[in-house]
Short mmCIF file of C-alpha atoms in Angstrom, two decimals:
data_model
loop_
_atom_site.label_atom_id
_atom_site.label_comp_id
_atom_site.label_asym_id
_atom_site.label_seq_id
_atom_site.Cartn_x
_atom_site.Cartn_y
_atom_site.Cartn_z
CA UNK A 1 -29.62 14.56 -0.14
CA UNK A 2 -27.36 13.63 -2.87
CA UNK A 3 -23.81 13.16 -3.28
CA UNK A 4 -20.93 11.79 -0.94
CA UNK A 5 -21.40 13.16 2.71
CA UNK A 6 -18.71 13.51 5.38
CA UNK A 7 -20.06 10.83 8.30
CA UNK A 8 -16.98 11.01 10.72
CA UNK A 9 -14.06 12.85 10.96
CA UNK A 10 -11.63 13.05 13.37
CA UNK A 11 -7.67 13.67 14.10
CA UNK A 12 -5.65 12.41 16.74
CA UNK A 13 -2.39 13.82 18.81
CA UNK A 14 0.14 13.33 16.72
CA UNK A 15 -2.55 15.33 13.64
CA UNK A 16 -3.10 13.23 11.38
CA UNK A 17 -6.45 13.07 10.46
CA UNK A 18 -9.38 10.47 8.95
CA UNK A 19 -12.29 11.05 7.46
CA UNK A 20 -15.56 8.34 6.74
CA UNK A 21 -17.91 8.89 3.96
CA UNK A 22 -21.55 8.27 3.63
CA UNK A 23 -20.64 5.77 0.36
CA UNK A 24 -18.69 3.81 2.38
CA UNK A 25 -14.88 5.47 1.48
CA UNK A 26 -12.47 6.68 3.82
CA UNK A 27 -9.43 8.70 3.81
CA UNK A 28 -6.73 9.60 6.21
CA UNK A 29 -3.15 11.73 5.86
CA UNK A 30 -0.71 11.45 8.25
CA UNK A 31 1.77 14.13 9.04
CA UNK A 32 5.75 13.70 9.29
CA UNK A 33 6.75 14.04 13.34
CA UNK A 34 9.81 16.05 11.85
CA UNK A 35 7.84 18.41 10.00
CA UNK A 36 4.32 18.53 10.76
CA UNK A 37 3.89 18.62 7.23
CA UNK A 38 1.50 15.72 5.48
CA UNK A 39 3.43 13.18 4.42
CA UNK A 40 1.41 10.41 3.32
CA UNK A 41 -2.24 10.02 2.18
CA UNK A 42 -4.37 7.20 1.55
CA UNK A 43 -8.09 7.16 0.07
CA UNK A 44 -10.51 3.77 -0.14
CA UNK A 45 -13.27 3.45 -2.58
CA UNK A 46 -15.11 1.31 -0.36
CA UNK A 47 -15.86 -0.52 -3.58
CA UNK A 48 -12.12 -2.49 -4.00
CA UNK A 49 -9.74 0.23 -4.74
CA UNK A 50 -7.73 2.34 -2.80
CA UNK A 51 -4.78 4.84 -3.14
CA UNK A 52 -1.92 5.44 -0.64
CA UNK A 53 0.30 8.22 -1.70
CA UNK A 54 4.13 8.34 0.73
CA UNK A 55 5.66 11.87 -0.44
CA UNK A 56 8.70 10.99 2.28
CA UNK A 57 9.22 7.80 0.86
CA UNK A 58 8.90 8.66 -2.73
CA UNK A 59 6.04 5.93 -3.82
CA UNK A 60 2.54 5.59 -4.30
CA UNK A 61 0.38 2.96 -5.43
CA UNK A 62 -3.23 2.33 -6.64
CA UNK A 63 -4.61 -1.43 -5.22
CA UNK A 64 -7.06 -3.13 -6.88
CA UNK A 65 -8.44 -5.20 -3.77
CA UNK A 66 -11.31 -7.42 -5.62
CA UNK A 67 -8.46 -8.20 -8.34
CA UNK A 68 -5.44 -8.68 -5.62
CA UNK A 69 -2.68 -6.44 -7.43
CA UNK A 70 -1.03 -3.15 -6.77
CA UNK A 71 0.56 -1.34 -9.16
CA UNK A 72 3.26 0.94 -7.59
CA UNK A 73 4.84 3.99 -9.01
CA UNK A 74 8.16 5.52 -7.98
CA UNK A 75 9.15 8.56 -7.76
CA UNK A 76 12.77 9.47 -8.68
CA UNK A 77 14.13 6.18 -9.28
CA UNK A 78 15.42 3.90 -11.44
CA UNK A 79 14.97 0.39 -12.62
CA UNK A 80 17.81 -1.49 -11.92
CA UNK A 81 17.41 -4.99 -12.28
CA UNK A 82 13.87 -6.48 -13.36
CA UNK A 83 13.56 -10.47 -13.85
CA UNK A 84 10.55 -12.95 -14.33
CA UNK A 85 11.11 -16.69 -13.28
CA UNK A 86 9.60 -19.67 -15.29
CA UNK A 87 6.91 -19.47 -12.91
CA UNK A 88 6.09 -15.86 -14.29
CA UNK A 89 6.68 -14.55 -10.83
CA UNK A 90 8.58 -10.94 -11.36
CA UNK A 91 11.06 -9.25 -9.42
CA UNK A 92 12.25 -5.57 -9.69
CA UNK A 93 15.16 -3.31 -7.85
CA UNK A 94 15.14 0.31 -8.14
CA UNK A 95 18.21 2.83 -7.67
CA UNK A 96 16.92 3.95 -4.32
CA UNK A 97 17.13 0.16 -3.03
CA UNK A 98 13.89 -0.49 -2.90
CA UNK A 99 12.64 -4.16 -4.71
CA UNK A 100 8.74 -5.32 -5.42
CA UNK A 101 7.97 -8.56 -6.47
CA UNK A 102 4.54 -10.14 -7.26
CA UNK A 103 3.51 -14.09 -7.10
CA UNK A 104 1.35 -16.06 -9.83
CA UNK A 105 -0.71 -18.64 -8.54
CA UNK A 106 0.04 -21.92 -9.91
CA UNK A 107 -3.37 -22.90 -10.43
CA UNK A 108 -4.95 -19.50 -12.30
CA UNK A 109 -1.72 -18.14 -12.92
CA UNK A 110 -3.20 -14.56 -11.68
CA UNK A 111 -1.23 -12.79 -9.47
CA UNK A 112 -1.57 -14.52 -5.97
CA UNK A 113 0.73 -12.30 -3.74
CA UNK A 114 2.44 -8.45 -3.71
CA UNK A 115 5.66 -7.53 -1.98
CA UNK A 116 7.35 -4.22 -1.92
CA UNK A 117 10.23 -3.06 0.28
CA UNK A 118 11.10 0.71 0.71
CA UNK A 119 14.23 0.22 1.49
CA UNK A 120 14.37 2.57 4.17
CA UNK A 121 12.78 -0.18 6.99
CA UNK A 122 9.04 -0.40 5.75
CA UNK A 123 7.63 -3.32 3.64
CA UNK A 124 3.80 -3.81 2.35
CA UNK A 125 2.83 -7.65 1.63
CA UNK A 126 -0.35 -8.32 0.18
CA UNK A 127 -1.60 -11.67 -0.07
CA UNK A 128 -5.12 -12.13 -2.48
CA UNK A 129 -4.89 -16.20 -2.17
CA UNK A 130 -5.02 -16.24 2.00
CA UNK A 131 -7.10 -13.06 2.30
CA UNK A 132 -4.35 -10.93 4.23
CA UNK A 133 -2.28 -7.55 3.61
CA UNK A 134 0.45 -5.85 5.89
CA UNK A 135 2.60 -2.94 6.46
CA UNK A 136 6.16 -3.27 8.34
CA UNK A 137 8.02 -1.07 9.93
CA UNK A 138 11.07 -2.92 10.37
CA UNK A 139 13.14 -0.03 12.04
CA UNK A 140 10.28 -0.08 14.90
CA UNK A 141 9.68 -3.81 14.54
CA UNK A 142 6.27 -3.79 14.15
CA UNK A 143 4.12 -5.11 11.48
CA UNK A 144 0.36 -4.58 11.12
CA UNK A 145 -1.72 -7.01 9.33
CA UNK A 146 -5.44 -6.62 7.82
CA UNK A 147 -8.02 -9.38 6.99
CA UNK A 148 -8.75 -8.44 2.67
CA UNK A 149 -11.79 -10.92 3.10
#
């Protein structure tokens, strides 16, 4: 048998579904409760990258999880403002008021630490220094957190 097989998939009540790979990957879309259309995806190497793709939100980014950086891309927006402090730490604000901003260590000077906020009540933190990521949903007031060691 060669090639990637399917190991595990499933989907839950609300549809959206996740599938495991024999390599190790995974992948899961969810679908919009409004719609019942997909409206975000996300895909894991299982080998330090992954790719989350948010169609209602407008973004996407690729992480690079063994390197600690994700590089976002926006859809429909607009730089605003973008600044880097003497530190080398760098902020940007986009049209849609969303902002990202990204940490160097002081030691390495590699990037230590990943923020983006949507905006529209979710943020993403990713921290490569202490070994932890999360997702907020500040208009539910939750925030789920995931050990990146």
């Amino acid at each position: 048998m060669s090639g990637k097989q399917v190991i595990n998939k499933a989907t839950n009540s609300q549809g959206n579904n996740y599938t495991l790979y024999s390599d190790g990957s995974y992948s899961y879309s969810n679908k919009s409760v409004d719609t019942g259309k997909t409206s975000s995806t996300y895909y894991d190497t299982g080998k330090g990258h992954s790719f989350y793709n948010n169609k209602a939100e407008g973004y996407s980014y690729h992480e690079n999880q063994n390197q600690g950086y994700r590089d976002y891309t926006m859809s429909g927006r607009q730089v605003i403002d973008k600044a880097t402090n003497s530190q080398g730490n760098n902020y940007t604000s986009y049209s849609d008021g969303s902002y990202s901003y990204s940490n160097k260590s002081a030691d390495t000077g590699n990037t230590s630490s990943t923020y983006y906020d949507t905006g529209k009540g979710h943020s993403f933190y990713n921290n490569k220094a202490e070994g932890y990521s999360y997702h907020e949903n500040q208009n539910q007031g939750y925030r789920n957190y995931k050990n990146t060691k």
